[in-house]
Structures are given as C-alpha cells and as structure tokens.
Amino acid sequence: MYQKFDVVIVGSGGAGLMAAMQLPNASVAVLTKVYPTRSHTGAAQGGVAAALGNQEEDHWKWHMYDTVKGGDYLVDQPAAEILTREAIDAVYELEHRGLPFNRTDDGRIDQRRFGGHTRNFGEGPVRRSCYAADRTGHMILQTMYQNAIKNEVRFFNEFLVLDLLINDGQACGVVALEIKTGEIHTFHAKTILFATGGYGRAWRVTSNAFACMGDGMSIAYRRGIPLQDMEMYQFHPTGIYKVGVLLSEAARGEGAKLLNGKGEYFMERYMPVLKDLAPRDIVSRCIVQEIKDGNGIDGKDYVYLDVRHLGAKKIAEKLPDITDFARNYLGVEPITEPVPIQPTAHYAMGGIPTDVDARVVIDSQWTPMPGFYAAGEVACVSVHGANRLGTNSLVDLIVFGRRAGKHMAKFIQETDFVPLPASHEEYSREYIDHLYSSTGGESAAHIRSELQNEMIENVFVERHDKGMRHALDQIAGLQEAYKNVQLQDKGKRFNTELVEAVELGFLLDCAEATIHGALARTESRGAHFRLDYQKRDDANWLKHTLAYRGTKAHDVRLDYKDVILIDDPIFKPKERKY
Amino acid sequence: MLRISSGRGPRPVAGGFETFSWYYFRISGALLLVLVIVHLLIMHISNDVSCTTYAFVAMRYSNVFWRVFDWLLLTVGLTHGMNGLRVVIDDYVRAPGARMWLLSISAVLLVVFFMLGTLTLITFPTVPGATGPLCIPK
Amino acid sequence: MYKGQSGMWSWLLHRITGLGILLFLFIHIVDVSMLGFGPEVYNQSVTLFDYWIVRLLSLALVGAVLYHAFNGIRIMAIDFWRKGSRYQRVMFWIVLAATIIVFIPMAYVIMVPAFHWLTQAPHTTAGR
Amino acid sequence: MNVLIRIKRYDPERDAKPYWDEFRVEADPIDRLLDALNTIKWTMDGTLTFRRSCAHGVCGSDAMRINGRNRLACKVLMRDVGNKVTIEPMLGYAVIKDLVVDMDRFFDKYRSIKPFLITYDNEPGTERLQSPAQRERYDEGTKCILCGACTGSCPSIWGNPDWVGPASIVNAHRFIFDSRDQGAAERLQLLSHKDGVWRCRTIFNCADACPRGIPVTDLIEQVKRAVVYGGPEEA
Ligand SMILES: Cc1cc2nc3c(=O)[nH]c(=O)nc-3n(C[C@H](O)[C@H](O)[C@H](O)COP(=O)(O)OP(=O)(O)OC[C@H]3O[C@@H](n4cnc5c(N)ncnc54)[C@H](O)[C@@H]3O)c2cc1C
Ligand code: HEM
Ligand code: SF4
Ligand code: F3S
Ligand code: FES
C-alpha cells in the first residue's frame, strides 16, 4: 500500500513523540513497531536533568560543564550548550502538558541528585534531576502520547520499518512491514525522522528492551550514511545480577551505596568527592576492578547495592519500582538485604550523526541530507561524547526531539515532495522473501545469542585488541550464517519470528560498527576503556569516529571529524577527576 | 503561597438516565431492605405461609397502612428488579434488534404486573369480619 | 474459566439471586391477584404454598433475599464509604456469614411444619 | 525445574479453531515465565507468537491469562507457577494469533475519555504549582502502563465489548483528580453515559489483575462518586 504524509516519524519513544507534538498543522504519521506506550523510553526511571534551581542554586552552565566533562570531552560543546539551556524550557513544557512531577513543599518541581551532576563546576553533588517517583520515563512517554492523542496524530502501530528511501540525495520515504498482516507499505514523505532508540540487545546482560535492536542506525548505515562514535557504549553499573534489569542511579541519588564482598563501601576509596555518584563509566570500571581483585561477593562476578540505611519509608516513597524489581527478580528484600548487581549494557552514545537541528549529516564536512532527521538515542548530536550522564538522555530526547519537530515544520513549508526512487519496495521485498524462502537451516535465536555472548566477553567494560579482533572474526562468521537463517513460521499474520530475524540483521550491523570504531581508537576515553591503551590521548583522538559500511564485516571504512570546542577555558579538555 | 489552577471549568450537568438508574438501585435497595424484611417476618416467621388465607389478608387490609406498605413493596421491588433485568439484558444481548425486543417486552411486563398488583390491592373489598378459615385446616 | 476473585462470585450470586427474586415476584403478584376471584379461589391457591417442594422453594427464596439484601449493603458500602473497596473481601465473608446465620433459624421456622407432616401419617389434602 | 507449559494456540490463517499445545521446559525457579516462552520460541517452536518488549513489567506488552488469571508473563516467576502452567490469550479481546490479541479497541476507548491535561488558563512562565498532597491525590492512576489486563479480566466487558472498561476509567481518574486539570466536568459527563462507569459492578477482578498494584476498583468508585456528587471530592 502507498500513503503520503508531510512528515513520517519512525519511533514513538520520547524523541519521536516530542517531535510530533511540534507539528500540529502538518500531516504526520508516526510508525512504530510496538504500541507507542510500549516504547523503551517508558523504562527510564531516574529523571530528567534541568538546571531549574528549585532545590538549590543551579545554572545551565554548570550543567553544561558536567555534560562536557562527563562525556570525557568528546562532546560537541555548542550542542551541549543548547542541550542544557533548552532543557529548562523543555521541562516546563512537559509540565504544562501534564507531566506529574514530584513536588517540593512549595509546589515546584522536585529535584534530586544524580551521578556526575555537580554545583559550581565540580564542587559537589547538586539536585538537578526532575523526577516523577522512579518512573520519569514512563510519565514522559505517557504524557507525550496523551498529547499526541489530543493533537490527533496518526499512528501506525506495529509497523516495522525496513528501509529508508532516498532519491537524488534527498530522503523521501520509508518502507515498512505491517506486522499484523505481513503486508509491505510505502510511506512517501517530505521529511523523515528516525527516533528508533538504541541497540542494547547486542549484549547478553542488558537493561534494554527486546525491541532495542538498532533498527534505525542499521537502516541508515545500509543506505551509506555513517554511524558516529559507536565504540562509545555505556555500561550501567547497577543492573540486577544476571537479568540486567536496571536499578536506577536514582537509588544512589537518594543515598544508596555499593558494597563489596569484604563489606566495604568501596566507591569512597576510588572517588573521594562524588563517591557513589561518580559518572557511570567510572563506577562500572570500579566494580569490574573490585571483582578482578577478588572483592566480588563470595569471589563471584557481582557486588551489592545497599539501600538498607535509607529506611523502609524512604524506600517505599522514592524507590518503589526498584524495590519491586529486586523482590520480583531476585527474591531479595532491599529493606533488609543488599541487592546483587553487575554492570549492564545500557546506552548508545553513538549513532546517526546529526547537527543541532537534528538534521542527519552524512560526512566529516557536516553535509546534511535534506529531509532526513534523527533524534534520541539513535542519533549522535554528540552531547554525550564518550559517556552520558544519568538523566541526560531524557533531556536529549525532549530538547532535540523538539528541535527536530520545529525544523521539520519549517522544512515542509519550504520544500516539495521528491518523487520516490524506481522500484522502491524491491529491497525490502527481496529481504523478506529471502527470509521466508531460505532453507539454510540457521536459527536466528542462536546467532543472536552467540553475538550477545561474544559482545559481553570482548566488547564490554574493558577491551583490548586481541579480544576485539576475535569478536570481529566471530561477527563476520555470524553475518555469513545470517544469510542462511531459516524460519519455521511461514505465515504472514503477526509473524514475530520474521520480525526477530529482520531485527537480528540490524543488530549485527550495529555490533560491527561498534567493534571497528573501538579497535581503531587506541586510547581510553569515557566508556571506551582499553587495557592496552589506558590513557586518554587528546593529541590523536579528540575526534569523532565515522564508520561507513562495507560489503563485509571486515571492510568497514572509518573516517573522523573534529570535536567542536568553544572558546572558554572552563571547557578546555583536562583530566577527569571526581 | 500556593498558586493553584483557578477552577475546574463547568460543573457536570447532573444526571443522565444511567446515573439515575444506579442511584435508584441503591435508594430502592435501602427501602426494600426494610420492606422485605418486615414482609418476610410477617409472612414466614410470625405466621406460617399456610395461614395467609383470604381471611388473614382481609384482616390485614382493613388497615390502610398495610395496603400502602404492600403497594410500596410491589412498586419498589418491581421497579428495582425490572431495572436489574434491563441491566442484565443490556449486558448480554448484543444484537440491537433482539435487545430492543427484550427491553420492550420487559417494559410491558413491568406495566402489566404493576397494574395487576395495584388493581388487586385497590379492588380488594374492606370486609369487616373474616370470611373463611384463618389457616388452611390440617 | 477465568479464575476471578471473591468479588466475581459475589457479583454472580447477586445477579442470579436478584433475577430469581424477580421471577418469584412475578409469580407472587399473580397468585395474590387471585384475591380478586374471592375467598374460595384464593384459599385454594394458598394451599399451594403448603407443598413441601414449594416450601423448599420458598426456603431458597428466603436465602436468596437474605444474600441479595446483605450483599446489597456491601455494594452500597463499597460505593459510598471511602474505605469500602479496601474491606470488600472481608465484607463478602461477613455477608456470607450473616446470610447463613439469619437463614438457619428462618429455615427452621419455615420447614418445621413440613417436617412435622413428613414424620406423621398423611392426613391432609396438601402435604407431600 | 522441569515445567509443563500448556498454551492455547490459534492461527486463523491455518487453524479452524483454537487448540492446546504442550511444551516441557527446563527452567530456573527465578526465571520469568516470559523466559520460558522465549525458550520455546527460540529452541522448540518458532511459530509460537506473543508480544513482549521490556521484560520487566513496565511496558505492558505481555498481558495474558496465566493459570486462569491475567498477568504479565515477565512478572510471573517460574517458582510461583509450579510444575504445570496454563497460558491463554486474554478474554475480551479478539485473538490475532496465539497469545496476541487485538488492542486497537482498547486504545480507542482510552482515547475516548480525553486522557490529556485540559486547561483553560494561560500557561505560567515556569511550572504550574501543585502541592505534594495534590500530587499524591492522583498518583495511583499515573502508574498505569495500559497493559489491558484489568479490562480483559472484567466480566462486564466479556458481555459488553462496548464498555469503556477499567483502564480508561483509571486514566480518567488520573486527570479528574489532578488539581491542574480543568476538564473534569467533560470527562464525568462522558463517563456518566451508558457504557461509562456504571457498567462497573464492583467485581474487583481488575484490581487483582493489575500488575502495577493500582487499586483499580477504588479509583473507579471515586469517579462514580464524582459523577453523583457533581465533582471530585478532596483527598
Ligand atoms: C532501564 C533504563 C532506564 C533509563 N533511565 C534513564 C533515566 O533515568 N534518565 C535518562 O535520561 N535516560 C534514561 N535511560 C535512557 C533513555 O530511556 C533512552 O535512551 C531513551 O528513552 C531512548 O528514547 P528514544 O525516543 O530515542 O527511543 P525508544 O524510547 O527506545 O523508542 C524507540 C521507538 O522506535 C520504534 N522503532 C524502533 N525500531 C523500529 C522500526 N524498525 N520500525 C518502526 N518503529 C521502530 C519503537 O517502536 C519505539 O517506539 C534509561 C534507559 C533504560 C534502558
Ligand atoms: C432486600 C433488599 C435489597 C437490596 C438491599 C438490594 C440491593 C441491590 C443493589 C445495590 C443492586 C445493584 C447492584 C449493582 O449495581 O451492582 C441490586 C441489583 C439488583 N437487584 Fe436488588 N436489592 C434488594 C432487593 C431486591 C429484590 C426484592 C429484587 C427482585 C425483585 C431485586 C432484584 C435485583 C436485580 C435483578 C438486580 C440486578 C442485578 C445485576 O445487575 O447484577 N433486588 N440490588
Ligand atoms: S490499570 Fe493496571 S491492569 Fe489496567 S491497564 Fe493499567 S496497568 Fe494494566
Ligand atoms: S472487574 Fe469490572 S466490574 Fe468493575 S471492579 Fe473491576 S471493572
Ligand atoms: S514485556 Fe514489558 S511488561 Fe512484560
């Protein structure tokens, strides 16, 4: 089927819906492979950072400083300025649209501490994270969906986008599979926004939903658009042991502490000022270090998160969901017992490169592709650099989602539809037909689990050349195997086996780009920590990686572009200490 | 000082038939509670059913109070119960045609039984002395 | 079958008893209207109540009315008392208990005459 | 532990009518039932179809009937189901395939109660003020993840699919009792109609089914009172 809209938004998480809210007068279609309220944004617990100063003095510039420093100076500083300045207004907009923030006694939005957020350029923790209990992301998603209903946005639920259509260098549509019927649809549009989220499912232990398969990144990558800084992948320190389900940093924001096998609150040793509230890359590394030093619980590969001293009342009031998870998935009662945790794959700092208006840029010269936008976790504006601060992702969604929406509103006024390229559905149809007809005997589930194991072995918190080469060889093999994936379910109707197989293809692409970026970057920076190059190397590596897809896993082409700094001594790259 | 939003817009227009029906269940239910219990006590406890003969009725109905009492029981019970039947029909009969029919039939039933009961109560003669046995002979 | 909780069974019972009582009410209105045909006809119809099977039915009626009435109070408590829904389950057990407690003496009083005849030699036109 | 999993399956493309399928799965007691379903799908029968996304009870994808009651497969642990578990699609929705049901109507009903903040005042430059107590007043309803477990557990909806259902009322409550909202009257008006709140007969299956622990019936009762009293009562 063929349909035509001014704007097609792929993804109904925070970023996609925030953009949709800016387009009340355009014909907008939102395509999403899950029902909108099931998007992964709903899992975010902790909060959304903005220097409102409701609890104590705060300034956006302090926030910007923390963002830049937290990102280990791989952040494009003008973008960070926009992020932190506009965060304030964006949070008020959310409140006006109904978001039920927790409140201070005088009725303002309540704020709490979060990792890496400091007052006065690093002096000590500051209350900056605006929150709604421990389900801020859920509330953002609900509020935005509610407003989309108010604005009568057209949703295409359970549509899996397969391909981006480009004609003459300009994006002009997408092809999607309607999961319920198995039909292929073409959506012709003046502008397209990708807001498809991350790819945490590439690792075995992850906080991410099953749906986080890197779809958007891979689709762009297959169409010749580079992926930026994919080696920068965040591992959150406190995932529930084995399951990976996240125990939000909000717990530590409220005072929870990490405890090792010797009964020691070890973060005090590593980071005397911020302690447990140091940025995530650092805390994750400290945990891995403790485990390597034999300080894991019973010598095993996990440590404890301890909330007991907070008291039953505070735990119930401020951290209800988290307590629930611990009880449910571990059978642990956090009020009386410490909770077993380990680092878990969490967030892609990298993604489709964009400028500050969320326009996708396709080379190191910042050349935009007209009509194509990306926002949210799928995009890399680069405000998170080498490591994202907690609560900065939701800010990213609302600030750059909003900018994307506003810019698209302008763009559709000024431009006309570009015709669709010839035989535009061919690629998608062939892809799907191949999966249906293949008799190669390979199982997608098996390939996926091999990939996830390999990534957690060799492309995790600590990396080194040998391991990553091994991983790359493995992935090359898995990509070959992928060509022979065979389905048991040959039906058209709601074929989730087909969907999973398509998604696996996306995931393999993202893993490939991640490893290439990581192998080449011979330094340690933020979340990218190499045992064989333990120091940061600004002279050679203060630059963004751009990975272009080749024909095989081994022949990815890398290019680089400079990090944009602003002329202010405060933001000059220096060693990162907390 | 707290600034809170200035008001809640217009107040809802009271009512709607369904709201009334819901309320009526409760009000009539409370009334029935009294009426039915008294009724049960008299008919089944302080007398045996075999003793509710014509004469017995005549004795009771010489007092207007009992006629009004029974008429209330009839009216409230019937409307409460028929309203319940209506709700049940609404719940389970999905085909609009069949539903219309059933609802109409129950409306007719309501009227017929209400008339029948009321007529019985009004037309019953006020006979001073008892006619016939007070209990069925054993 | 959906494994509903007590509220589902209480509702189902309430519905069934309500409809049952309504059915009885129809019959009752008809038999009372026999009054209009004079004492003979009416007294003849009353003898019907004396069959022990009819006595059993009227027993069921009493049980139904009791349950429906008590549960009606429970429903109203849930509706109008703010803590009602928190205590609904307890109230359901109270309703059942109250129904049984009140039912037993009433059943006794109602059935005694029937049992009486059952144990004696038959000498009435009604009985059995 | 070794668990026998019975699943009610139906693919309208292939099957004339629903049938029962059985699988034996080796599972850890603290595995989620969802993990067992994935094990089946990934290693035994790729055609088994169900929805899932977050895997930890916050997205609302995998509501289904587990041992007779609506639950999220990702919140039920194997140790709680014993050696045998029966899984069926939720009642009250049309089955698309196996455990996947059609949620479109459910979301249409949700949309029908105006689930968004309605205000007539000008927006202030900063946030609207709201005291912690006023915020607390509508907290329960904000937990809803629109999984549909409550609505599918309600006998009223099995009989009458037009009924707006508990989930919509919970979400209406979330706005009716929000001190910032000014649309209470409009929503109460909508809900006082035939397929509004009155179809709720206080059955409580919904509250039992809700994976978020929302006291669904209590919220519905508050809305009923708001209709009869002509507006929301204070806390
Ligand atoms: C457990 C957890 C807790 C977190 N807590 C916080 C926090 O406290 N603060 C914070 O700032 N950040 C937090 N994050 C990070 C943050 O939630 C995410 O980065 C963010 O929500 C991503 O939003 P998004 O809009 O980019 O994408 P998502 O919310 O992931 O949405 C992706 C959308 O794209 C759609 N989609 C994907 N692929 C396709 C396709 N092929 N076709 C059609 N549609 C598609 C999906 O259906 C979905 O609607 C947390 C993350 C996790 C996992
Ligand atoms: C004795 C006192 C009675 C009380 C306290 C009472 C109370 C109630 C209440 C509160 C309801 C509403 C239930 C709801 O909305 O969920 C109801 C329903 C009903 N009542 Fe009664 N009632 C009584 C007597 C009767 C009698 C005598 C009859 C029969 C004539 C009757 C028949 C019904 C029926 C058919 C329903 C509908 C059931 C349903 O919708 O599920 N009730 N009752
Ligand atoms: S109220 Fe509970 S059961 Fe109902 S949709 Fe919301 S979360 Fe699900
Ligand atoms: S189960 Fe149904 S009847 Fe009401 S209390 Fe819940 S909505
Ligand atoms: S998978 Fe998200 S709620 Fe179960």
PDB file of C-alpha atoms in Angstrom, chain A residues 58-235:
ATOM      1  CA  ASP A  58      21.952  25.883  39.824  1.00  0.00           C
ATOM      2  CA  HIS A  59      22.912  27.170  36.370  1.00  0.00           C
ATOM      3  CA  TRP A  60      22.724  25.682  32.932  1.00  0.00           C
ATOM      4  CA  LYS A  61      26.407  26.394  32.535  1.00  0.00           C
ATOM      5  CA  TRP A  62      27.189  24.131  35.468  1.00  0.00           C
ATOM      6  CA  HIS A  63      25.056  21.508  33.814  1.00  0.00           C
ATOM      7  CA  MET A  64      26.913  22.053  30.566  1.00  0.00           C
ATOM      8  CA  TYR A  65      30.226  21.704  32.338  1.00  0.00           C
ATOM      9  CA  ASP A  66      29.161  18.398  33.864  1.00  0.00           C
ATOM     10  CA  THR A  67      27.926  17.151  30.498  1.00  0.00           C
ATOM     11  CA  VAL A  68      31.154  18.012  28.739  1.00  0.00           C
ATOM     12  CA  LYS A  69      33.353  16.641  31.488  1.00  0.00           C
ATOM     13  CA  GLY A  70      31.155  13.578  31.990  1.00  0.00           C
ATOM     14  CA  GLY A  71      31.470  12.884  28.267  1.00  0.00           C
ATOM     15  CA  ASP A  72      35.242  12.951  28.657  1.00  0.00           C
ATOM     16  CA  TYR A  73      35.482  15.940  26.324  1.00  0.00           C
ATOM     17  CA  LEU A  74      34.280  14.080  23.284  1.00  0.00           C
ATOM     18  CA  VAL A  75      31.201  16.301  23.432  1.00  0.00           C
ATOM     19  CA  ASP A  76      30.457  18.901  20.779  1.00  0.00           C
ATOM     20  CA  GLN A  77      30.298  21.854  23.098  1.00  0.00           C
ATOM     21  CA  PRO A  78      27.837  24.100  21.225  1.00  0.00           C
ATOM     22  CA  ALA A  79      25.406  21.203  21.217  1.00  0.00           C
ATOM     23  CA  ALA A  80      25.905  20.718  24.940  1.00  0.00           C
ATOM     24  CA  GLU A  81      25.123  24.381  25.443  1.00  0.00           C
ATOM     25  CA  ILE A  82      21.858  24.032  23.551  1.00  0.00           C
ATOM     26  CA  LEU A  83      21.028  20.874  25.460  1.00  0.00           C
ATOM     27  CA  THR A  84      21.466  22.375  28.892  1.00  0.00           C
ATOM     28  CA  ARG A  85      19.972  25.788  28.126  1.00  0.00           C
ATOM     29  CA  GLU A  86      16.879  24.476  26.434  1.00  0.00           C
ATOM     30  CA  ALA A  87      16.413  21.711  28.972  1.00  0.00           C
ATOM     31  CA  ILE A  88      14.863  24.211  31.345  1.00  0.00           C
ATOM     32  CA  ASP A  89      12.207  25.324  28.932  1.00  0.00           C
ATOM     33  CA  ALA A  90      11.572  21.810  27.693  1.00  0.00           C
ATOM     34  CA  VAL A  91      10.919  20.592  31.228  1.00  0.00           C
ATOM     35  CA  TYR A  92       8.436  23.415  31.783  1.00  0.00           C
ATOM     36  CA  GLU A  93       6.770  22.456  28.530  1.00  0.00           C
ATOM     37  CA  LEU A  94       6.395  18.902  29.780  1.00  0.00           C
ATOM     38  CA  GLU A  95       4.895  20.169  32.999  1.00  0.00           C
ATOM     39  CA  HIS A  96       2.440  22.328  31.104  1.00  0.00           C
ATOM     40  CA  ARG A  97       1.419  19.327  29.063  1.00  0.00           C
ATOM     41  CA  GLY A  98       0.552  17.475  32.219  1.00  0.00           C
ATOM     42  CA  LEU A  99       3.591  15.556  33.378  1.00  0.00           C
ATOM     43  CA  PRO A 100       3.093  14.714  37.058  1.00  0.00           C
ATOM     44  CA  PHE A 101       6.448  15.629  38.509  1.00  0.00           C
ATOM     45  CA  ASN A 102       7.063  15.115  42.182  1.00  0.00           C
ATOM     46  CA  ARG A 103       6.770  18.401  44.028  1.00  0.00           C
ATOM     47  CA  THR A 104       8.627  20.389  46.639  1.00  0.00           C
ATOM     48  CA  ASP A 105       6.754  21.650  49.667  1.00  0.00           C
ATOM     49  CA  ASP A 106       6.187  24.975  47.965  1.00  0.00           C
ATOM     50  CA  GLY A 107       4.661  23.278  44.939  1.00  0.00           C
ATOM     51  CA  ARG A 108       7.538  23.436  42.482  1.00  0.00           C
ATOM     52  CA  ILE A 109       9.084  20.553  40.560  1.00  0.00           C
ATOM     53  CA  ASP A 110      11.156  18.487  42.949  1.00  0.00           C
ATOM     54  CA  GLN A 111      14.756  17.712  42.062  1.00  0.00           C
ATOM     55  CA  ARG A 112      17.255  15.185  43.260  1.00  0.00           C
ATOM     56  CA  ARG A 113      20.865  14.239  42.880  1.00  0.00           C
ATOM     57  CA  PHE A 114      22.222  12.121  40.103  1.00  0.00           C
ATOM     58  CA  GLY A 115      25.617  10.788  39.085  1.00  0.00           C
ATOM     59  CA  GLY A 116      28.047  13.338  37.716  1.00  0.00           C
ATOM     60  CA  HIS A 117      25.831  16.366  38.238  1.00  0.00           C
ATOM     61  CA  THR A 118      27.647  18.981  40.295  1.00  0.00           C
ATOM     62  CA  ARG A 119      27.421  22.517  41.528  1.00  0.00           C
ATOM     63  CA  ASN A 120      29.851  25.249  40.591  1.00  0.00           C
ATOM     64  CA  PHE A 121      31.941  23.258  38.108  1.00  0.00           C
ATOM     65  CA  GLY A 122      32.558  20.133  40.085  1.00  0.00           C
ATOM     66  CA  GLU A 123      32.436  21.239  43.716  1.00  0.00           C
ATOM     67  CA  GLY A 124      29.905  18.689  44.913  1.00  0.00           C
ATOM     68  CA  PRO A 125      26.621  16.994  44.026  1.00  0.00           C
ATOM     69  CA  VAL A 126      23.662  19.161  43.082  1.00  0.00           C
ATOM     70  CA  ARG A 127      19.925  18.479  42.923  1.00  0.00           C
ATOM     71  CA  ARG A 128      19.234  18.769  39.228  1.00  0.00           C
ATOM     72  CA  SER A 129      17.209  15.766  38.200  1.00  0.00           C
ATOM     73  CA  CYS A 130      13.477  16.491  37.883  1.00  0.00           C
ATOM     74  CA  TYR A 131      11.595  13.299  38.517  1.00  0.00           C
ATOM     75  CA  ALA A 132       8.248  11.583  38.879  1.00  0.00           C
ATOM     76  CA  ALA A 133       8.818   8.884  41.500  1.00  0.00           C
ATOM     77  CA  ASP A 134      11.052   6.328  39.823  1.00  0.00           C
ATOM     78  CA  ARG A 135       9.097   6.242  36.616  1.00  0.00           C
ATOM     79  CA  THR A 136      10.037   9.512  34.964  1.00  0.00           C
ATOM     80  CA  GLY A 137      10.430   7.939  31.541  1.00  0.00           C
ATOM     81  CA  HIS A 138       7.061   6.253  31.865  1.00  0.00           C
ATOM     82  CA  MET A 139       5.488   9.590  32.721  1.00  0.00           C
ATOM     83  CA  ILE A 140       7.217  11.344  29.835  1.00  0.00           C
ATOM     84  CA  LEU A 141       6.070   8.694  27.410  1.00  0.00           C
ATOM     85  CA  GLN A 142       2.505   8.717  28.730  1.00  0.00           C
ATOM     86  CA  THR A 143       2.299  12.499  28.728  1.00  0.00           C
ATOM     87  CA  MET A 144       3.567  12.740  25.192  1.00  0.00           C
ATOM     88  CA  TYR A 145       1.289  10.013  23.936  1.00  0.00           C
ATOM     89  CA  GLN A 146      -1.611  11.780  25.608  1.00  0.00           C
ATOM     90  CA  ASN A 147      -0.730  14.982  23.811  1.00  0.00           C
ATOM     91  CA  ALA A 148      -0.392  13.127  20.551  1.00  0.00           C
ATOM     92  CA  ILE A 149      -3.956  11.934  21.107  1.00  0.00           C
ATOM     93  CA  LYS A 150      -5.015  15.477  21.812  1.00  0.00           C
ATOM     94  CA  ASN A 151      -3.406  16.605  18.551  1.00  0.00           C
ATOM     95  CA  GLU A 152      -4.914  13.667  16.688  1.00  0.00           C
ATOM     96  CA  VAL A 153      -1.619  12.342  15.392  1.00  0.00           C
ATOM     97  CA  ARG A 154      -1.958   9.364  13.015  1.00  0.00           C
ATOM     98  CA  PHE A 155      -0.297   6.283  14.452  1.00  0.00           C
ATOM     99  CA  PHE A 156       0.693   3.167  12.560  1.00  0.00           C
ATOM    100  CA  ASN A 157       1.205   0.735  15.390  1.00  0.00           C
ATOM    101  CA  GLU A 158       3.147  -2.470  14.952  1.00  0.00           C
ATOM    102  CA  PHE A 159       4.708  -1.422  11.676  1.00  0.00           C
ATOM    103  CA  LEU A 160       8.320  -2.480  11.304  1.00  0.00           C
ATOM    104  CA  VAL A 161      10.283  -0.047   9.158  1.00  0.00           C
ATOM    105  CA  LEU A 162      12.677  -1.892   6.852  1.00  0.00           C
ATOM    106  CA  ASP A 163      14.168   0.706   4.601  1.00  0.00           C
ATOM    107  CA  LEU A 164      14.786   4.389   4.064  1.00  0.00           C
ATOM    108  CA  LEU A 165      14.064   5.706   0.601  1.00  0.00           C
ATOM    109  CA  ILE A 166      16.473   8.218  -0.861  1.00  0.00           C
ATOM    110  CA  ASN A 167      16.192   9.850  -4.253  1.00  0.00           C
ATOM    111  CA  ASP A 168      18.794  12.164  -5.630  1.00  0.00           C
ATOM    112  CA  GLY A 169      20.454  12.606  -2.253  1.00  0.00           C
ATOM    113  CA  GLN A 170      17.228  13.511  -0.531  1.00  0.00           C
ATOM    114  CA  ALA A 171      15.238  11.329   1.861  1.00  0.00           C
ATOM    115  CA  CYS A 172      11.713  10.796   0.576  1.00  0.00           C
ATOM    116  CA  GLY A 173      10.077   7.906   2.365  1.00  0.00           C
ATOM    117  CA  VAL A 174      10.260   4.626   4.194  1.00  0.00           C
ATOM    118  CA  VAL A 175       9.135   1.082   3.530  1.00  0.00           C
ATOM    119  CA  ALA A 176       7.537  -0.809   6.378  1.00  0.00           C
ATOM    120  CA  LEU A 177       6.124  -4.216   7.182  1.00  0.00           C
ATOM    121  CA  GLU A 178       2.714  -4.261   8.814  1.00  0.00           C
ATOM    122  CA  ILE A 179       3.277  -6.949  11.400  1.00  0.00           C
ATOM    123  CA  LYS A 180      -0.362  -7.879  11.801  1.00  0.00           C
ATOM    124  CA  THR A 181      -0.911  -8.654   8.134  1.00  0.00           C
ATOM    125  CA  GLY A 182       2.567  -9.170   6.755  1.00  0.00           C
ATOM    126  CA  GLU A 183       1.892  -6.540   4.112  1.00  0.00           C
ATOM    127  CA  ILE A 184       4.552  -4.167   2.789  1.00  0.00           C
ATOM    128  CA  HIS A 185       3.693  -0.448   2.817  1.00  0.00           C
ATOM    129  CA  THR A 186       5.397   2.558   1.322  1.00  0.00           C
ATOM    130  CA  PHE A 187       5.198   5.877   3.114  1.00  0.00           C
ATOM    131  CA  HIS A 188       6.077   8.784   0.895  1.00  0.00           C
ATOM    132  CA  ALA A 189       7.090  11.905   2.812  1.00  0.00           C
ATOM    133  CA  LYS A 190       8.744  15.269   2.551  1.00  0.00           C
ATOM    134  CA  THR A 191      10.720  14.622   5.679  1.00  0.00           C
ATOM    135  CA  ILE A 192      11.528  11.600   7.785  1.00  0.00           C
ATOM    136  CA  LEU A 193      12.604  11.476  11.401  1.00  0.00           C
ATOM    137  CA  PHE A 194      14.306   8.413  12.815  1.00  0.00           C
ATOM    138  CA  ALA A 195      13.772   8.084  16.560  1.00  0.00           C
ATOM    139  CA  THR A 196      14.200   4.356  16.895  1.00  0.00           C
ATOM    140  CA  GLY A 197      16.298   4.160  20.044  1.00  0.00           C
ATOM    141  CA  GLY A 198      19.324   2.066  20.872  1.00  0.00           C
ATOM    142  CA  TYR A 199      20.782  -1.416  20.423  1.00  0.00           C
ATOM    143  CA  GLY A 200      21.446  -2.725  23.925  1.00  0.00           C
ATOM    144  CA  ARG A 201      20.304  -6.184  22.909  1.00  0.00           C
ATOM    145  CA  ALA A 202      23.705  -6.732  21.330  1.00  0.00           C
ATOM    146  CA  TRP A 203      24.909  -7.709  24.805  1.00  0.00           C
ATOM    147  CA  ARG A 204      23.712 -10.641  26.865  1.00  0.00           C
ATOM    148  CA  VAL A 205      23.268  -8.645  30.047  1.00  0.00           C
ATOM    149  CA  THR A 206      21.321  -5.513  29.211  1.00  0.00           C
ATOM    150  CA  SER A 207      18.827  -3.108  30.658  1.00  0.00           C
ATOM    151  CA  ASN A 208      17.315  -2.650  27.230  1.00  0.00           C
ATOM    152  CA  ALA A 209      14.019  -3.981  25.916  1.00  0.00           C
ATOM    153  CA  PHE A 210      13.781  -6.747  23.344  1.00  0.00           C
ATOM    154  CA  ALA A 211      12.842  -4.046  20.872  1.00  0.00           C
ATOM    155  CA  CYS A 212      16.184  -2.229  21.198  1.00  0.00           C
ATOM    156  CA  MET A 213      17.820  -3.773  18.153  1.00  0.00           C
ATOM    157  CA  GLY A 214      19.452  -0.783  16.499  1.00  0.00           C
ATOM    158  CA  ASP A 215      16.934  -0.685  13.642  1.00  0.00           C
ATOM    159  CA  GLY A 216      17.298   2.966  12.694  1.00  0.00           C
ATOM    160  CA  MET A 217      21.054   3.003  12.876  1.00  0.00           C
ATOM    161  CA  SER A 218      21.363  -0.037  10.684  1.00  0.00           C
ATOM    162  CA  ILE A 219      18.850   1.144   8.100  1.00  0.00           C
ATOM    163  CA  ALA A 220      20.736   4.417   7.679  1.00  0.00           C
ATOM    164  CA  TYR A 221      24.070   2.589   7.685  1.00  0.00           C
ATOM    165  CA  ARG A 222      22.908   0.281   4.903  1.00  0.00           C
ATOM    166  CA  ARG A 223      21.981   3.347   2.884  1.00  0.00           C
ATOM    167  CA  GLY A 224      25.529   4.667   3.037  1.00  0.00           C
ATOM    168  CA  ILE A 225      25.115   7.007   5.972  1.00  0.00           C
ATOM    169  CA  PRO A 226      27.918   6.683   8.531  1.00  0.00           C
ATOM    170  CA  LEU A 227      27.475   5.829  12.184  1.00  0.00           C
ATOM    171  CA  GLN A 228      29.303   8.049  14.623  1.00  0.00           C
ATOM    172  CA  ASP A 229      31.181   7.083  17.806  1.00  0.00           C
ATOM    173  CA  MET A 230      29.663   3.630  18.006  1.00  0.00           C
ATOM    174  CA  GLU A 231      32.511   2.456  20.217  1.00  0.00           C
ATOM    175  CA  MET A 232      31.108   4.703  22.926  1.00  0.00           C
ATOM    176  CA  TYR A 233      28.616   2.406  24.554  1.00  0.00           C
ATOM    177  CA  GLN A 234      27.608   2.864  28.154  1.00  0.00           C
ATOM    178  CA  PHE A 235      27.504   0.050  30.680  1.00  0.00           C
TER     179      PHE A 235
END
